[in-house]
PDB file of C-alpha atoms in Angstrom:
ATOM      1  CA  SER P   7       0.136  -0.078   0.094  1.00 49.00           C
ATOM      2  CA  GLN P   8       1.115   3.370  -0.857  1.00 58.00           C
ATOM      3  CA  GLN P   9      -0.635   5.045   2.100  1.00 72.00           C
ATOM      4  CA  GLY P  10       0.960   6.300   5.305  1.00 78.00           C
ATOM      5  CA  GLU P  11       0.225   5.026   8.610  1.00 83.00           C
ATOM      6  CA  GLU P  12       0.124   7.521  11.420  1.00 85.00           C
ATOM      7  CA  ASP P  13       0.567   6.621  15.010  1.00 85.00           C
ATOM      8  CA  PRO P  14      -0.875   7.063  17.353  1.00 91.00           C
ATOM      9  CA  GLN P  15      -4.243   7.231  16.386  1.00 92.00           C
ATOM     10  CA  ALA P  16      -5.284   9.666  18.934  1.00 95.00           C
ATOM     11  CA  LEU P  17      -2.874  11.688  21.408  1.00 96.00           C
ATOM     12  CA  SER P  18      -4.195  14.048  24.250  1.00 97.00           C
ATOM     13  CA  ILE P  19      -1.758  16.533  25.844  1.00 97.00           C
ATOM     14  CA  GLN P  20      -1.779  19.692  27.859  1.00 97.00           C
ATOM     15  CA  GLU P  21      -1.207  23.206  26.580  1.00 97.00           C
ATOM     16  CA  GLY P  22       2.565  24.003  26.540  1.00 97.00           C
ATOM     17  CA  GLU P  23       3.467  20.350  25.959  1.00 97.00           C
ATOM     18  CA  ASN P  24       5.020  18.929  22.907  1.00 97.00           C
ATOM     19  CA  ALA P  25       3.118  16.658  20.792  1.00 97.00           C
ATOM     20  CA  THR P  26       4.886  14.081  18.383  1.00 97.00           C
ATOM     21  CA  MET P  27       3.123  12.023  15.496  1.00 96.00           C
ATOM     22  CA  ASN P  28       4.612   9.454  13.504  1.00 96.00           C
ATOM     23  CA  CYS P  29       4.034   8.121   9.781  1.00 95.00           C
ATOM     24  CA  SER P  30       5.409   5.080   8.610  1.00 95.00           C
ATOM     25  CA  TYR P  31       5.099   3.893   4.770  1.00 93.00           C
ATOM     26  CA  LYS P  32       5.969   1.202   2.620  1.00 91.00           C
ATOM     27  CA  THR P  33       7.041   2.382  -0.714  1.00 87.00           C
ATOM     28  CA  SER P  34       9.646   4.773  -2.261  1.00 88.00           C
ATOM     29  CA  ILE P  35       8.673   8.427  -1.983  1.00 90.00           C
ATOM     30  CA  ASN P  36       9.320  11.764  -3.884  1.00 90.00           C
ATOM     31  CA  ASN P  37       8.269  13.622  -0.728  1.00 93.00           C
ATOM     32  CA  LEU P  38       6.056  13.282   2.091  1.00 95.00           C
ATOM     33  CA  GLN P  39       3.758  15.984   3.322  1.00 96.00           C
ATOM     34  CA  TRP P  40       1.564  16.766   6.655  1.00 97.00           C
ATOM     35  CA  TYR P  41      -1.662  18.225   6.744  1.00 97.00           C
ATOM     36  CA  ARG P  42      -4.004  19.574   9.611  1.00 98.00           C
ATOM     37  CA  GLN P  43      -7.706  19.100   9.432  1.00 97.00           C
ATOM     38  CA  ASN P  44      -9.982  20.954  12.115  1.00 96.00           C
ATOM     39  CA  SER P  45     -13.224  19.674  12.791  1.00 92.00           C
ATOM     40  CA  GLY P  46     -15.825  20.046   9.914  1.00 89.00           C
ATOM     41  CA  ARG P  47     -13.039  21.906   7.705  1.00 92.00           C
ATOM     42  CA  GLY P  48     -10.850  21.094   5.058  1.00 93.00           C
ATOM     43  CA  LEU P  49      -7.226  20.039   5.228  1.00 96.00           C
ATOM     44  CA  VAL P  50      -4.440  22.720   5.416  1.00 97.00           C
ATOM     45  CA  HIS P  51      -0.995  22.033   3.925  1.00 96.00           C
ATOM     46  CA  LEU P  52       1.560  22.381   6.757  1.00 97.00           C
ATOM     47  CA  ILE P  53       4.833  21.343   5.456  1.00 97.00           C
ATOM     48  CA  LEU P  54       6.452  19.205   2.599  1.00 96.00           C
ATOM     49  CA  ILE P  55       9.767  17.350   3.029  1.00 96.00           C
ATOM     50  CA  ARG P  56      11.496  15.875  -0.047  1.00 94.00           C
ATOM     51  CA  SER P  57      13.023  12.410   0.128  1.00 94.00           C
ATOM     52  CA  ASN P  58      16.449  13.824  -0.032  1.00 95.00           C
ATOM     53  CA  GLU P  59      15.892  16.046   2.998  1.00 97.00           C
ATOM     54  CA  ARG P  60      16.118  14.713   6.545  1.00 97.00           C
ATOM     55  CA  GLU P  61      14.691  17.624   8.654  1.00 98.00           C
ATOM     56  CA  LYS P  62      12.693  20.822   8.140  1.00 97.00           C
ATOM     57  CA  HIS P  63      11.218  23.338  10.511  1.00 96.00           C
ATOM     58  CA  SER P  64       8.440  25.714  10.060  1.00 95.00           C
ATOM     59  CA  GLY P  65       7.465  27.959  13.296  1.00 97.00           C
ATOM     60  CA  ARG P  66       6.584  25.441  15.970  1.00 97.00           C
ATOM     61  CA  LEU P  67       6.410  22.530  13.567  1.00 98.00           C
ATOM     62  CA  ARG P  68       9.474  20.304  12.989  1.00 98.00           C
ATOM     63  CA  VAL P  69       9.442  17.307  10.615  1.00 98.00           C
ATOM     64  CA  THR P  70      11.944  14.731  10.304  1.00 98.00           C
ATOM     65  CA  LEU P  71      12.181  12.153   7.474  1.00 98.00           C
ATOM     66  CA  ASP P  72      14.230   8.692   7.803  1.00 97.00           C
ATOM     67  CA  THR P  73      13.990   7.219   4.225  1.00 95.00           C
ATOM     68  CA  SER P  74      15.947   4.105   5.337  1.00 95.00           C
ATOM     69  CA  LYS P  75      13.187   3.321   7.981  1.00 96.00           C
ATOM     70  CA  LYS P  76      10.415   4.767   5.660  1.00 95.00           C
ATOM     71  CA  SER P  77       9.295   6.865   8.395  1.00 96.00           C
ATOM     72  CA  SER P  78       8.414  10.507   9.384  1.00 97.00           C
ATOM     73  CA  SER P  79       7.638  12.255  12.603  1.00 97.00           C
ATOM     74  CA  LEU P  80       5.893  15.746  13.132  1.00 98.00           C
ATOM     75  CA  LEU P  81       6.742  17.667  16.059  1.00 98.00           C
ATOM     76  CA  ILE P  82       4.704  20.478  17.291  1.00 98.00           C
ATOM     77  CA  THR P  83       6.397  22.449  20.242  1.00 98.00           C
ATOM     78  CA  ALA P  84       4.729  24.247  22.753  1.00 97.00           C
ATOM     79  CA  SER P  85       1.154  23.192  21.845  1.00 97.00           C
ATOM     80  CA  ARG P  86      -2.138  25.388  22.144  1.00 97.00           C
ATOM     81  CA  ALA P  87      -5.525  24.586  22.309  1.00 97.00           C
ATOM     82  CA  ALA P  88      -5.932  25.898  18.817  1.00 96.00           C
ATOM     83  CA  ASP P  89      -3.628  23.034  17.687  1.00 97.00           C
ATOM     84  CA  THR P  90      -6.286  20.657  18.276  1.00 98.00           C
ATOM     85  CA  ALA P  91      -7.015  18.887  15.111  1.00 97.00           C
ATOM     86  CA  SER P  92      -6.503  15.745  13.032  1.00 97.00           C
ATOM     87  CA  TYR P  93      -3.149  15.474  11.411  1.00 97.00           C
ATOM     88  CA  PHE P  94      -2.509  13.722   8.313  1.00 96.00           C
ATOM     89  CA  CYS P  95       0.635  12.216   6.519  1.00 96.00           C
ATOM     90  CA  ALA P  96       0.606  12.129   2.639  1.00 95.00           C
ATOM     91  CA  ILE P  97       2.844  10.204   0.364  1.00 93.00           C
ATOM     92  CA  ARG P  98       3.927  11.370  -3.021  1.00 90.00           C
ATOM     93  CA  SER P  99       5.341   8.430  -4.635  1.00 81.00           C
ATOM     94  CA  GLY P 100       8.095   8.803  -7.301  1.00 68.00           C
ATOM     95  CA  GLY P 101       7.802   9.227 -10.861  1.00 63.00           C
ATOM     96  CA  SER P 102       5.174  11.140 -12.585  1.00 56.00           C
ATOM     97  CA  ASN P 103       2.333   9.820 -10.604  1.00 60.00           C
ATOM     98  CA  TYR P 104       0.283  13.034  -9.440  1.00 65.00           C
ATOM     99  CA  LYS P 105      -1.228  11.126  -6.678  1.00 80.00           C
ATOM    100  CA  LEU P 106      -0.897  12.089  -3.152  1.00 89.00           C
ATOM    101  CA  THR P 107      -2.109   9.237  -0.786  1.00 91.00           C
ATOM    102  CA  PHE P 108      -3.219  10.104   2.716  1.00 93.00           C
ATOM    103  CA  GLY P 109      -2.815   8.063   5.933  1.00 90.00           C
ATOM    104  CA  LYS P 110      -5.661   7.596   8.458  1.00 90.00           C
ATOM    105  CA  GLY P 111      -4.757  10.566  10.637  1.00 94.00           C
ATOM    106  CA  THR P 112      -3.787  11.425  14.262  1.00 95.00           C
ATOM    107  CA  LEU P 113      -6.400  13.128  16.227  1.00 96.00           C
ATOM    108  CA  LEU P 114      -4.368  15.585  18.641  1.00 97.00           C
ATOM    109  CA  THR P 115      -6.548  17.139  21.530  1.00 97.00           C
ATOM    110  CA  VAL P 116      -4.794  19.889  23.446  1.00 97.00           C
ATOM    111  CA  ASN P 117      -6.232  20.534  26.705  1.00 96.00           C
ATOM    112  CA  PRO P 118      -6.243  24.111  27.995  1.00 92.00           C
TER     113      PRO P 118
ATOM    114  CA  ASP I  28      -9.716  35.654  -1.326  1.00 65.00           C
ATOM    115  CA  THR I  29      -7.370  33.125  -3.218  1.00 65.00           C
ATOM    116  CA  ALA I  30      -9.145  29.961  -2.453  1.00 93.00           C
ATOM    117  CA  VAL I  31     -10.483  26.506  -3.475  1.00 97.00           C
ATOM    118  CA  SER I  32     -14.330  27.052  -3.332  1.00 96.00           C
ATOM    119  CA  GLN I  33     -16.816  24.204  -3.736  1.00 96.00           C
ATOM    120  CA  THR I  34     -20.603  24.182  -3.385  1.00 96.00           C
ATOM    121  CA  PRO I  35     -22.638  23.295  -1.848  1.00 97.00           C
ATOM    122  CA  LYS I  36     -21.431  22.788   1.472  1.00 96.00           C
ATOM    123  CA  TYR I  37     -24.236  20.391   2.656  1.00 97.00           C
ATOM    124  CA  LEU I  38     -26.208  18.086   0.440  1.00 97.00           C
ATOM    125  CA  VAL I  39     -29.007  15.848   1.569  1.00 97.00           C
ATOM    126  CA  THR I  40     -30.738  13.742  -0.949  1.00 97.00           C
ATOM    127  CA  GLN I  41     -32.656  10.629  -1.562  1.00 97.00           C
ATOM    128  CA  MET I  42     -31.482   7.299  -2.749  1.00 97.00           C
ATOM    129  CA  GLY I  43     -31.582   7.172  -6.665  1.00 97.00           C
ATOM    130  CA  ASN I  44     -31.262  10.864  -7.257  1.00 98.00           C
ATOM    131  CA  ASP I  45     -28.576  12.491  -9.438  1.00 97.00           C
ATOM    132  CA  LYS I  46     -26.361  15.157  -8.049  1.00 97.00           C
ATOM    133  CA  SER I  47     -23.622  17.654  -8.565  1.00 97.00           C
ATOM    134  CA  ILE I  48     -20.905  19.167  -6.809  1.00 98.00           C
ATOM    135  CA  LYS I  49     -19.122  22.138  -8.160  1.00 97.00           C
ATOM    136  CA  CYS I  50     -15.406  23.209  -7.366  1.00 98.00           C
ATOM    137  CA  GLU I  51     -13.493  26.342  -8.594  1.00 97.00           C
ATOM    138  CA  GLN I  52      -9.993  27.533  -7.631  1.00 97.00           C
ATOM    139  CA  ASN I  53      -8.505  31.013  -8.383  1.00 96.00           C
ATOM    140  CA  LEU I  54      -4.891  30.102  -7.519  1.00 95.00           C
ATOM    141  CA  GLY I  55      -3.786  29.481 -11.165  1.00 94.00           C
ATOM    142  CA  HIS I  56      -2.999  26.063 -10.462  1.00 94.00           C
ATOM    143  CA  ASP I  57      -3.104  23.433 -13.459  1.00 92.00           C
ATOM    144  CA  THR I  58      -4.107  20.175 -11.582  1.00 93.00           C
ATOM    145  CA  MET I  59      -7.398  19.650  -9.538  1.00 95.00           C
ATOM    146  CA  TYR I  60      -8.316  16.521  -7.375  1.00 95.00           C
ATOM    147  CA  TRP I  61     -11.459  15.038  -6.051  1.00 96.00           C
ATOM    148  CA  TYR I  62     -11.143  13.156  -2.682  1.00 96.00           C
ATOM    149  CA  LYS I  63     -13.749  11.171  -0.821  1.00 96.00           C
ATOM    150  CA  GLN I  64     -13.399  11.150   3.074  1.00 96.00           C
ATOM    151  CA  ASP I  65     -15.447   8.357   4.813  1.00 93.00           C
ATOM    152  CA  SER I  66     -16.752   8.237   8.435  1.00 91.00           C
ATOM    153  CA  LYS I  67     -13.552   7.307   9.749  1.00 90.00           C
ATOM    154  CA  LYS I  68     -11.780  10.317   8.226  1.00 90.00           C
ATOM    155  CA  PHE I  69      -9.850   8.070   5.735  1.00 92.00           C
ATOM    156  CA  LEU I  70      -9.394  10.405   2.548  1.00 94.00           C
ATOM    157  CA  LYS I  71      -9.193   8.341  -0.779  1.00 93.00           C
ATOM    158  CA  ILE I  72      -8.399   9.989  -4.184  1.00 93.00           C
ATOM    159  CA  MET I  73     -11.155   9.717  -6.713  1.00 94.00           C
ATOM    160  CA  PHE I  74     -10.082  11.771  -9.745  1.00 93.00           C
ATOM    161  CA  SER I  75      -7.561  14.199 -10.852  1.00 92.00           C
ATOM    162  CA  TYR I  76      -7.390  16.502 -13.817  1.00 92.00           C
ATOM    163  CA  ASN I  77      -4.376  18.331 -15.305  1.00 89.00           C
ATOM    164  CA  ASN I  78      -5.230  21.231 -17.727  1.00 87.00           C
ATOM    165  CA  LYS I  79      -8.609  19.712 -18.398  1.00 85.00           C
ATOM    166  CA  GLU I  80      -7.094  16.083 -19.162  1.00 89.00           C
ATOM    167  CA  LEU I  81      -8.041  13.353 -16.762  1.00 90.00           C
ATOM    168  CA  ILE I  82      -4.952  11.755 -15.454  1.00 87.00           C
ATOM    169  CA  ILE I  83      -6.024   9.875 -12.351  1.00 85.00           C
ATOM    170  CA  ASN I  84      -9.239   7.684 -12.345  1.00 85.00           C
ATOM    171  CA  GLU I  85      -9.391   5.650  -9.251  1.00 86.00           C
ATOM    172  CA  THR I  86     -11.566   2.379  -9.066  1.00 77.00           C
ATOM    173  CA  VAL I  87     -14.651   4.517  -8.657  1.00 85.00           C
ATOM    174  CA  PRO I  88     -18.215   3.322  -9.576  1.00 90.00           C
ATOM    175  CA  ASN I  89     -18.998   4.794 -13.299  1.00 91.00           C
ATOM    176  CA  ARG I  90     -22.105   6.393 -11.709  1.00 95.00           C
ATOM    177  CA  PHE I  91     -19.532   9.165 -10.642  1.00 95.00           C
ATOM    178  CA  SER I  92     -18.608  11.392 -13.583  1.00 95.00           C
ATOM    179  CA  PRO I  93     -16.072  14.304 -13.411  1.00 94.00           C
ATOM    180  CA  LYS I  94     -16.062  17.329 -15.808  1.00 94.00           C
ATOM    181  CA  SER I  95     -13.509  19.895 -16.111  1.00 94.00           C
ATOM    182  CA  PRO I  96     -14.763  22.622 -18.494  1.00 93.00           C
ATOM    183  CA  ASP I  97     -11.448  24.653 -17.744  1.00 93.00           C
ATOM    184  CA  LYS I  98      -8.486  24.479 -15.505  1.00 91.00           C
ATOM    185  CA  ALA I  99      -9.961  26.486 -13.020  1.00 95.00           C
ATOM    186  CA  HIS I 100     -13.220  24.396 -12.613  1.00 96.00           C
ATOM    187  CA  LEU I 101     -13.718  20.525 -11.801  1.00 96.00           C
ATOM    188  CA  ASN I 102     -17.156  19.464 -11.144  1.00 96.00           C
ATOM    189  CA  LEU I 103     -18.460  15.923  -9.871  1.00 97.00           C
ATOM    190  CA  HIS I 104     -21.504  14.385 -11.087  1.00 97.00           C
ATOM    191  CA  ILE I 105     -23.182  11.502  -9.306  1.00 96.00           C
ATOM    192  CA  ASN I 106     -26.048   9.385 -10.815  1.00 96.00           C
ATOM    193  CA  SER I 107     -28.274   7.071  -9.020  1.00 97.00           C
ATOM    194  CA  LEU I 108     -27.086   7.996  -5.248  1.00 97.00           C
ATOM    195  CA  GLU I 109     -26.712   5.243  -2.928  1.00 97.00           C
ATOM    196  CA  LEU I 110     -26.641   5.090   0.858  1.00 96.00           C
ATOM    197  CA  GLY I 111     -22.942   4.022   0.695  1.00 95.00           C
ATOM    198  CA  ASP I 112     -21.959   7.442  -1.263  1.00 96.00           C
ATOM    199  CA  SER I 113     -22.727   9.342   1.828  1.00 97.00           C
ATOM    200  CA  ALA I 114     -19.366  10.854   2.986  1.00 97.00           C
ATOM    201  CA  VAL I 115     -17.608  14.486   2.610  1.00 97.00           C
ATOM    202  CA  TYR I 116     -16.211  15.210  -0.725  1.00 98.00           C
ATOM    203  CA  PHE I 117     -13.220  17.349  -1.101  1.00 97.00           C
ATOM    204  CA  CYS I 118     -11.901  19.214  -4.123  1.00 97.00           C
ATOM    205  CA  ALA I 119      -8.362  20.371  -4.114  1.00 96.00           C
ATOM    206  CA  SER I 120      -5.810  21.828  -6.452  1.00 96.00           C
ATOM    207  CA  SER I 121      -1.902  22.054  -6.970  1.00 93.00           C
ATOM    208  CA  ALA I 122       0.680  23.221  -9.216  1.00 90.00           C
ATOM    209  CA  THR I 123       1.880  20.819 -11.576  1.00 80.00           C
ATOM    210  CA  GLY I 124       4.946  18.761 -10.466  1.00 75.00           C
ATOM    211  CA  ASN I 125       5.840  16.905  -7.506  1.00 72.00           C
ATOM    212  CA  SER I 126       6.811  19.627  -5.190  1.00 80.00           C
ATOM    213  CA  TYR I 127       3.929  21.285  -4.310  1.00 86.00           C
ATOM    214  CA  GLY I 128       1.458  20.878  -1.387  1.00 92.00           C
ATOM    215  CA  TYR I 129      -2.374  20.845  -2.113  1.00 95.00           C
ATOM    216  CA  THR I 130      -4.880  23.259  -1.421  1.00 96.00           C
ATOM    217  CA  PHE I 131      -8.332  22.073  -0.479  1.00 96.00           C
ATOM    218  CA  GLY I 132     -11.821  23.303  -0.405  1.00 96.00           C
ATOM    219  CA  SER I 133     -13.853  23.281   2.867  1.00 95.00           C
ATOM    220  CA  GLY I 134     -15.908  20.006   1.615  1.00 96.00           C
ATOM    221  CA  THR I 135     -19.398  18.832   0.683  1.00 97.00           C
ATOM    222  CA  ARG I 136     -21.089  16.903   3.271  1.00 97.00           C
ATOM    223  CA  LEU I 137     -23.291  14.479   1.081  1.00 97.00           C
ATOM    224  CA  THR I 138     -25.914  12.538   2.907  1.00 97.00           C
ATOM    225  CA  VAL I 139     -27.981  10.045   0.967  1.00 97.00           C
ATOM    226  CA  VAL I 140     -31.078   9.123   2.842  1.00 97.00           C
TER     227      VAL I 140
END
């Protein structure tokens, strides 16, 4: 399967704590992307990491990619209640395939 | 506002009816997509168009027919609706190439009764 698998399925933390979500996949990739989905809304693109990159930062987000282990992690530092959402990893396979395949998501709840 | 906009936001209809969902993007993107999100939040690609040409057509019942009149619009027509078609349908767009993220619309919640 080309889809990513997020872990854990659900995560509940207190405001100010860090949240780490993991994504594993089975195929070779061109890039891996993380998206956020607030309840009842569309997905919002957070960050894209290419297969030749190992780490990327964007504000309070840090994404790592280990292609030898076929895994990625998303770290949200100093979490806020507004970070409560579902987080999805998505795989862009190699080649000219335009398809972006999503995992099932991690539901993050940040308690005030 | 630059965005992907889809209409309607909610659609409640009876089994057997035919319905359409419309999507428009003003981002200048060349590629547009339809995804289906089920009750467990699993997102599955249905179709993709690049410059009005169909490039992805997943295993979807032929009751679903996409149409792209121009590269800024991608509509989805569904014939003979079934209970199992109930889901949230998302339109998305991206620039052509592998290095770009997708911009999603806010979704159309379809309920078939």
